[in-house]
Amino acid sequence: MKNDILAQLVAGKNQLSETLKEIHYRIGESRASLEACENTLQPALDLYGDTLDCKRQEQRLKYLKEKLATLSRRHSELIERSFNIDLKIQEIAKIMQESSLERVLKTLRSILRWSRSPRITDHARRPLLILSVFRWLVPRKLRPEIDLVIEDLLEDKCEMLEAKKSPLFVTLILWWGALRTIFDYTLAGCTSILKRFAPFAKVFFGNSK
Amino acid sequence: MSNSELSLDLVYKSDTILHELQKSPMKLPSPLEMDLLCALGSREVSGRELAKRYESEHGKSISYGSLYTTMRRLKETGWVEMREDEEVDRRVRYFKMTGHGISALQSLIRAHSIFNQSEVVI
């Protein structure tokens, strides 16, 4: 009886050890297959990373091209203006040679008028000038925001000029943007002042029941 | 479940979500703040691009002043973070939603949809 039980136990132990061996073997197999999968997927992951890099580079290139176009347009504008100024200077020189002071003054006045008039290259001057004056009326910590608004409006102006919009349209849009910005900041200032006085109002009018 | 029970359940759910939101140190966003948060999404966006995105989504323009003021308020409440950068010839301010902002926006959208459902049921 005792021997039978021992024999059964030994048989069970052997069976268990075999099962354990099989499990270890399966685990080894699974690891090997996992490594094989990883090795197979690695080139695909690398390729995906390369593709992402390429896309980023393409976007960067596109952005740089746009910037280059903007810069070249500004460059041409500057050349045009400098050419106009050269012409005016030549005109002045010619008149000065004729030694007619009155005519020189008249030409100088016309140049001043020309520099103040809204030309195609100079639409943004007045609304943005107003904004830059308004910049000094807002608190110091908000001034960079006004600078950002001016930069954004300038960028809008460049886009509109590139899209061949009429000078009047560009000027009106810039005025609209500048005035709305001024209104928003004024409103925000008034609201913050009212919020600061709200506790006093509660003290005076809150317990009227 | 009857209609009245369903509507009560929906109202309870929306109440719970709003209560959770109000327990946080921030206040509930205004409609403009909510619209800007939705337009911002999870990616980093410059102020000008955000204004354009808002215009294309809502069909009306937003002034840069109002945009920067609202985004500053959202930054103060901790829903948005901002970064300044120098581009080729100008400075740009980039905005990005924080993790807290994303979770709050999700809760708000959920509350909004539950409110709409309860309106339909009632």
Short mmCIF file of C-alpha atoms in Angstrom, two decimals:
data_model
loop_
_atom_site.label_atom_id
_atom_site.label_comp_id
_atom_site.label_asym_id
_atom_site.label_seq_id
_atom_site.Cartn_x
_atom_site.Cartn_y
_atom_site.Cartn_z
CA MET A 1 0.00 0.00 0.00
CA LYS A 2 2.76 2.39 1.04
CA ASN A 3 4.83 1.41 -1.98
CA ASP A 4 1.89 2.02 -4.29
CA ILE A 5 1.39 5.52 -2.94
CA LEU A 6 5.11 6.25 -3.28
CA ALA A 7 5.07 4.99 -6.83
CA GLN A 8 2.08 7.19 -7.62
CA LEU A 9 3.84 10.21 -6.10
CA VAL A 10 7.03 9.55 -8.07
CA ALA A 11 4.97 9.21 -11.25
CA GLY A 12 3.17 12.49 -10.51
CA LYS A 13 6.47 14.24 -9.84
CA ASN A 14 7.90 12.99 -13.13
CA GLN A 15 4.81 14.15 -14.98
CA LEU A 16 5.02 17.58 -13.35
CA SER A 17 8.71 17.96 -14.20
CA GLU A 18 7.92 17.04 -17.82
CA THR A 19 5.16 19.62 -17.91
CA LEU A 20 7.49 22.25 -16.44
CA LYS A 21 10.11 21.42 -19.06
CA GLU A 22 7.53 21.79 -21.78
CA ILE A 23 6.41 25.13 -20.36
CA HIS A 24 10.03 26.36 -20.26
CA TYR A 25 10.47 25.20 -23.82
CA ARG A 26 7.30 27.05 -24.93
CA ILE A 27 8.45 30.20 -23.14
CA GLY A 28 11.76 30.00 -24.97
CA GLU A 29 9.94 29.57 -28.24
CA SER A 30 7.68 32.54 -27.52
CA ARG A 31 10.66 34.75 -26.69
CA ALA A 32 12.40 33.72 -29.87
CA SER A 33 9.30 34.48 -31.94
CA LEU A 34 8.88 37.84 -30.15
CA GLU A 35 12.48 38.78 -30.92
CA ALA A 36 11.96 37.73 -34.50
CA CYS A 37 8.85 39.95 -34.67
CA GLU A 38 10.76 42.87 -33.18
CA ASN A 39 13.57 42.38 -35.68
CA THR A 40 11.04 42.31 -38.50
CA LEU A 41 9.24 45.43 -37.30
CA GLN A 42 12.40 47.48 -36.63
CA PRO A 43 13.01 48.45 -40.31
CA ALA A 44 9.35 49.41 -40.63
CA LEU A 45 9.60 51.65 -37.54
CA ASP A 46 12.82 53.20 -38.87
CA LEU A 47 11.11 53.84 -42.21
CA TYR A 48 8.16 55.47 -40.44
CA GLY A 49 10.53 57.76 -38.52
CA ASP A 50 12.33 58.70 -41.75
CA THR A 51 8.98 59.49 -43.41
CA LEU A 52 7.99 61.74 -40.50
CA ASP A 53 11.35 63.56 -40.76
CA CYS A 54 10.82 64.01 -44.49
CA LYS A 55 7.36 65.47 -43.93
CA ARG A 56 8.73 67.90 -41.35
CA GLN A 57 11.50 68.92 -43.70
CA GLU A 58 8.95 69.44 -46.49
CA GLN A 59 6.82 71.65 -44.25
CA ARG A 60 9.89 73.63 -43.21
CA LEU A 61 10.92 74.02 -46.84
CA LYS A 62 7.45 75.23 -47.79
CA TYR A 63 7.49 77.73 -44.95
CA LEU A 64 10.94 78.99 -45.95
CA LYS A 65 9.80 79.37 -49.56
CA GLU A 66 6.85 81.47 -48.45
CA LYS A 67 9.12 83.61 -46.32
CA LEU A 68 11.55 83.98 -49.20
CA ALA A 69 8.70 85.16 -51.43
CA THR A 70 7.63 87.70 -48.79
CA LEU A 71 11.18 88.93 -48.37
CA SER A 72 11.74 89.26 -52.09
CA ARG A 73 8.51 91.21 -52.40
CA ARG A 74 9.57 93.54 -49.61
CA HIS A 75 12.93 93.89 -51.24
CA SER A 76 11.31 94.93 -54.50
CA GLU A 77 9.11 97.40 -52.61
CA LEU A 78 12.16 98.92 -50.98
CA ILE A 79 13.94 99.15 -54.30
CA GLU A 80 10.90 100.89 -55.78
CA ARG A 81 10.78 103.38 -52.94
CA SER A 82 14.48 104.06 -53.05
CA PHE A 83 14.20 104.59 -56.80
CA ASN A 84 11.40 107.12 -56.23
CA ILE A 85 13.44 108.89 -53.58
CA ASP A 86 16.43 108.98 -55.93
CA LEU A 87 14.25 110.58 -58.56
CA LYS A 88 13.08 113.21 -56.11
CA ILE A 89 16.63 113.90 -54.97
CA GLN A 90 17.72 114.34 -58.57
CA GLU A 91 14.84 116.72 -59.07
CA ILE A 92 15.88 118.73 -56.03
CA ALA A 93 19.48 118.81 -57.21
CA LYS A 94 18.37 120.10 -60.58
CA ILE A 95 16.24 122.80 -59.01
CA MET A 96 19.01 123.80 -56.63
CA GLN A 97 21.29 124.22 -59.59
CA GLU A 98 18.78 126.67 -60.95
CA SER A 99 19.19 128.48 -57.57
CA SER A 100 15.48 129.09 -57.08
CA LEU A 101 14.84 128.78 -53.33
CA GLU A 102 11.10 129.10 -53.71
CA ARG A 103 10.88 126.16 -56.06
CA VAL A 104 13.10 124.09 -53.75
CA LEU A 105 10.75 124.73 -50.85
CA LYS A 106 7.77 123.88 -53.00
CA THR A 107 9.35 120.58 -54.02
CA LEU A 108 10.24 119.80 -50.42
CA ARG A 109 6.62 120.38 -49.48
CA SER A 110 5.49 118.05 -52.26
CA ILE A 111 7.90 115.38 -51.02
CA LEU A 112 6.51 115.70 -47.51
CA ARG A 113 2.98 115.41 -48.87
CA TRP A 114 4.06 112.40 -50.90
CA SER A 115 5.56 110.70 -47.84
CA ARG A 116 2.33 111.23 -45.88
CA SER A 117 -0.05 110.09 -48.58
CA PRO A 118 -1.32 106.48 -48.48
CA ARG A 119 0.68 104.80 -51.24
CA ILE A 120 0.48 101.12 -52.19
CA THR A 121 3.66 100.38 -50.29
CA ASP A 122 2.61 102.32 -47.22
CA HIS A 123 -0.97 101.41 -46.28
CA ALA A 124 -0.30 100.08 -42.81
CA ARG A 125 1.40 103.21 -41.55
CA ARG A 126 -1.51 105.14 -40.09
CA PRO A 127 -3.56 102.41 -38.34
CA LEU A 128 -0.39 100.79 -37.04
CA LEU A 129 0.91 104.17 -35.93
CA ILE A 130 -2.29 104.61 -33.92
CA LEU A 131 -1.77 101.16 -32.41
CA SER A 132 1.83 101.93 -31.52
CA VAL A 133 0.68 105.14 -29.81
CA PHE A 134 -2.04 103.17 -28.00
CA ARG A 135 0.71 100.78 -26.86
CA TRP A 136 1.95 103.43 -24.43
CA LEU A 137 -1.49 103.68 -22.81
CA VAL A 138 -1.73 100.02 -21.78
CA PRO A 139 0.11 98.47 -18.82
CA ARG A 140 3.70 97.40 -19.35
CA LYS A 141 2.94 93.68 -19.21
CA LEU A 142 0.42 94.00 -22.08
CA ARG A 143 2.68 95.97 -24.41
CA PRO A 144 4.28 92.88 -25.98
CA GLU A 145 0.77 91.77 -26.96
CA ILE A 146 0.19 95.02 -28.84
CA ASP A 147 3.54 94.46 -30.59
CA LEU A 148 2.35 90.99 -31.58
CA VAL A 149 -0.92 92.44 -32.90
CA ILE A 150 1.03 94.97 -34.99
CA GLU A 151 3.23 92.20 -36.38
CA ASP A 152 0.18 90.08 -37.21
CA LEU A 153 -1.57 93.01 -38.92
CA LEU A 154 1.58 93.67 -40.95
CA GLU A 155 1.60 90.04 -42.01
CA ASP A 156 -2.09 90.35 -42.97
CA LYS A 157 -1.25 93.41 -45.03
CA CYS A 158 1.49 91.52 -46.89
CA GLU A 159 -0.91 88.66 -47.61
CA MET A 160 -3.59 91.01 -48.90
CA LEU A 161 -1.11 92.81 -51.13
CA GLU A 162 0.07 89.47 -52.47
CA ALA A 163 -3.56 88.60 -53.21
CA LYS A 164 -3.79 91.83 -55.28
CA LYS A 165 -6.40 93.46 -53.06
CA SER A 166 -7.11 97.11 -53.68
CA PRO A 167 -5.27 99.72 -51.54
CA LEU A 168 -8.56 101.03 -50.17
CA PHE A 169 -9.60 97.55 -49.08
CA VAL A 170 -6.25 96.91 -47.36
CA THR A 171 -6.40 100.26 -45.57
CA LEU A 172 -9.97 99.66 -44.40
CA ILE A 173 -9.18 96.17 -43.11
CA LEU A 174 -6.17 97.46 -41.21
CA TRP A 175 -8.18 100.30 -39.69
CA TRP A 176 -10.88 97.80 -38.70
CA GLY A 177 -8.32 95.48 -37.07
CA ALA A 178 -6.57 98.32 -35.24
CA LEU A 179 -9.80 99.88 -33.93
CA ARG A 180 -11.21 96.53 -32.78
CA THR A 181 -7.98 95.82 -30.94
CA ILE A 182 -8.09 99.21 -29.24
CA PHE A 183 -11.74 98.63 -28.31
CA ASP A 184 -11.00 95.17 -26.90
CA TYR A 185 -8.13 96.36 -24.73
CA THR A 186 -10.15 99.35 -23.52
CA LEU A 187 -13.08 97.09 -22.65
CA ALA A 188 -10.78 94.64 -20.83
CA GLY A 189 -9.28 97.56 -18.85
CA CYS A 190 -12.72 98.91 -17.87
CA THR A 191 -13.84 95.41 -16.82
CA SER A 192 -10.78 94.93 -14.63
CA ILE A 193 -11.37 98.33 -12.98
CA LEU A 194 -15.03 97.43 -12.33
CA LYS A 195 -13.95 94.07 -10.86
CA ARG A 196 -11.63 95.86 -8.47
CA PHE A 197 -14.44 98.15 -7.32
CA ALA A 198 -17.01 95.34 -7.06
CA PRO A 199 -16.21 94.49 -3.39
CA PHE A 200 -16.85 98.13 -2.38
CA ALA A 201 -20.15 98.07 -4.27
CA LYS A 202 -21.11 94.94 -2.34
CA VAL A 203 -20.34 96.69 0.93
CA PHE A 204 -22.51 99.72 0.03
CA PHE A 205 -25.36 98.09 -1.87
CA GLY A 206 -25.18 94.39 -0.97
CA ASN A 207 -27.09 94.49 2.36
CA SER A 208 -30.02 96.61 1.23
CA LYS A 209 -32.65 93.90 2.08
CA MET B 1 -36.78 53.53 -17.92
CA SER B 2 -39.45 56.18 -18.34
CA ASN B 3 -38.76 59.59 -19.87
CA SER B 4 -38.96 61.42 -16.57
CA GLU B 5 -36.51 58.99 -14.92
CA LEU B 6 -34.15 59.32 -17.88
CA SER B 7 -34.27 63.10 -17.79
CA LEU B 8 -33.67 63.10 -14.03
CA ASP B 9 -30.71 60.77 -14.53
CA LEU B 10 -29.26 63.02 -17.26
CA VAL B 11 -29.72 66.14 -15.15
CA TYR B 12 -28.03 64.39 -12.22
CA LYS B 13 -25.09 63.37 -14.45
CA SER B 14 -24.63 66.87 -15.84
CA ASP B 15 -24.90 68.29 -12.32
CA THR B 16 -22.16 65.95 -11.15
CA ILE B 17 -19.84 66.96 -13.99
CA LEU B 18 -20.45 70.67 -13.43
CA HIS B 19 -19.90 70.21 -9.71
CA GLU B 20 -16.56 68.52 -10.44
CA LEU B 21 -15.58 71.42 -12.69
CA GLN B 22 -16.62 74.01 -10.14
CA LYS B 23 -14.61 72.30 -7.40
CA SER B 24 -11.43 73.05 -9.36
CA PRO B 25 -9.86 76.50 -8.70
CA MET B 26 -10.92 77.72 -12.18
CA LYS B 27 -14.20 79.18 -13.28
CA LEU B 28 -16.27 77.89 -16.17
CA PRO B 29 -15.16 79.26 -19.54
CA SER B 30 -17.15 81.85 -21.48
CA PRO B 31 -18.54 80.89 -24.91
CA LEU B 32 -15.64 82.63 -26.67
CA GLU B 33 -13.10 80.85 -24.46
CA MET B 34 -14.82 77.54 -25.17
CA ASP B 35 -14.82 78.19 -28.93
CA LEU B 36 -11.14 79.13 -28.87
CA LEU B 37 -10.28 76.01 -26.85
CA CYS B 38 -12.13 73.87 -29.38
CA ALA B 39 -10.35 75.62 -32.26
CA LEU B 40 -6.97 75.24 -30.55
CA GLY B 41 -7.06 71.43 -30.44
CA SER B 42 -4.13 69.50 -29.07
CA ARG B 43 -1.40 70.90 -31.34
CA GLU B 44 0.73 74.01 -30.86
CA VAL B 45 -0.69 76.90 -32.89
CA SER B 46 0.41 80.50 -33.44
CA GLY B 47 -1.98 83.36 -32.60
CA ARG B 48 -2.54 84.31 -36.23
CA GLU B 49 -3.18 80.73 -37.27
CA LEU B 50 -5.63 80.31 -34.38
CA ALA B 51 -7.54 83.41 -35.52
CA LYS B 52 -7.75 81.99 -39.04
CA ARG B 53 -8.90 78.62 -37.72
CA TYR B 54 -11.59 80.31 -35.61
CA GLU B 55 -12.76 82.27 -38.64
CA SER B 56 -12.99 79.18 -40.82
CA GLU B 57 -14.84 77.19 -38.13
CA HIS B 58 -17.31 79.85 -37.02
CA GLY B 59 -17.62 81.99 -40.13
CA LYS B 60 -16.87 85.22 -38.28
CA SER B 61 -13.58 86.94 -37.64
CA ILE B 62 -12.00 87.59 -34.27
CA SER B 63 -9.76 90.57 -33.60
CA TYR B 64 -6.20 89.90 -32.52
CA GLY B 65 -6.76 91.99 -29.40
CA SER B 66 -9.68 89.87 -28.29
CA LEU B 67 -7.79 86.68 -29.13
CA TYR B 68 -4.66 87.57 -27.15
CA THR B 69 -6.73 88.85 -24.20
CA THR B 70 -8.79 85.66 -24.07
CA MET B 71 -5.77 83.41 -24.42
CA ARG B 72 -4.02 85.32 -21.63
CA ARG B 73 -7.05 84.67 -19.41
CA LEU B 74 -6.98 80.97 -20.32
CA LYS B 75 -3.28 80.87 -19.52
CA GLU B 76 -3.93 82.41 -16.11
CA THR B 77 -6.48 79.66 -15.40
CA GLY B 78 -3.92 77.02 -16.39
CA TRP B 79 -5.74 75.57 -19.38
CA VAL B 80 -3.33 76.87 -21.99
CA GLU B 81 0.41 77.39 -22.08
CA MET B 82 2.18 79.90 -24.35
CA ARG B 83 5.63 80.19 -25.83
CA GLU B 84 7.24 83.05 -27.72
CA ASP B 85 9.50 82.45 -30.66
CA GLU B 86 11.42 84.49 -33.21
CA GLU B 87 10.65 83.67 -36.82
CA VAL B 88 12.59 85.00 -39.80
CA ASP B 89 11.56 88.63 -39.41
CA ARG B 90 8.99 88.76 -36.62
CA ARG B 91 8.02 87.50 -33.18
CA VAL B 92 5.32 84.87 -32.85
CA ARG B 93 3.41 83.62 -29.82
CA TYR B 94 2.47 79.94 -29.86
CA PHE B 95 -0.37 78.47 -27.80
CA LYS B 96 -0.84 74.90 -26.65
CA MET B 97 -3.49 73.29 -24.48
CA THR B 98 -2.26 71.74 -21.22
CA GLY B 99 -3.30 68.27 -20.04
CA HIS B 100 -5.56 69.89 -17.48
CA GLY B 101 -7.18 71.97 -20.22
CA ILE B 102 -7.79 68.91 -22.39
CA SER B 103 -9.47 66.99 -19.56
CA ALA B 104 -11.56 70.04 -18.59
CA LEU B 105 -12.63 70.54 -22.20
CA GLN B 106 -13.65 66.89 -22.46
CA SER B 107 -15.75 67.23 -19.27
CA LEU B 108 -17.36 70.40 -20.59
CA ILE B 109 -18.21 68.80 -23.92
CA ARG B 110 -19.66 65.79 -22.07
CA ALA B 111 -21.75 68.08 -19.83
CA HIS B 112 -22.91 70.04 -22.86
CA SER B 113 -24.02 66.90 -24.71
CA ILE B 114 -25.85 65.60 -21.60
CA PHE B 115 -27.62 68.97 -21.28
CA ASN B 116 -28.69 68.72 -24.92
CA GLN B 117 -29.94 65.15 -24.39
CA SER B 118 -31.91 66.17 -21.31
CA GLU B 119 -33.45 69.05 -23.28
CA VAL B 120 -34.56 66.58 -25.95
CA VAL B 121 -36.01 64.19 -23.36
CA ILE B 122 -37.87 66.94 -21.49
#
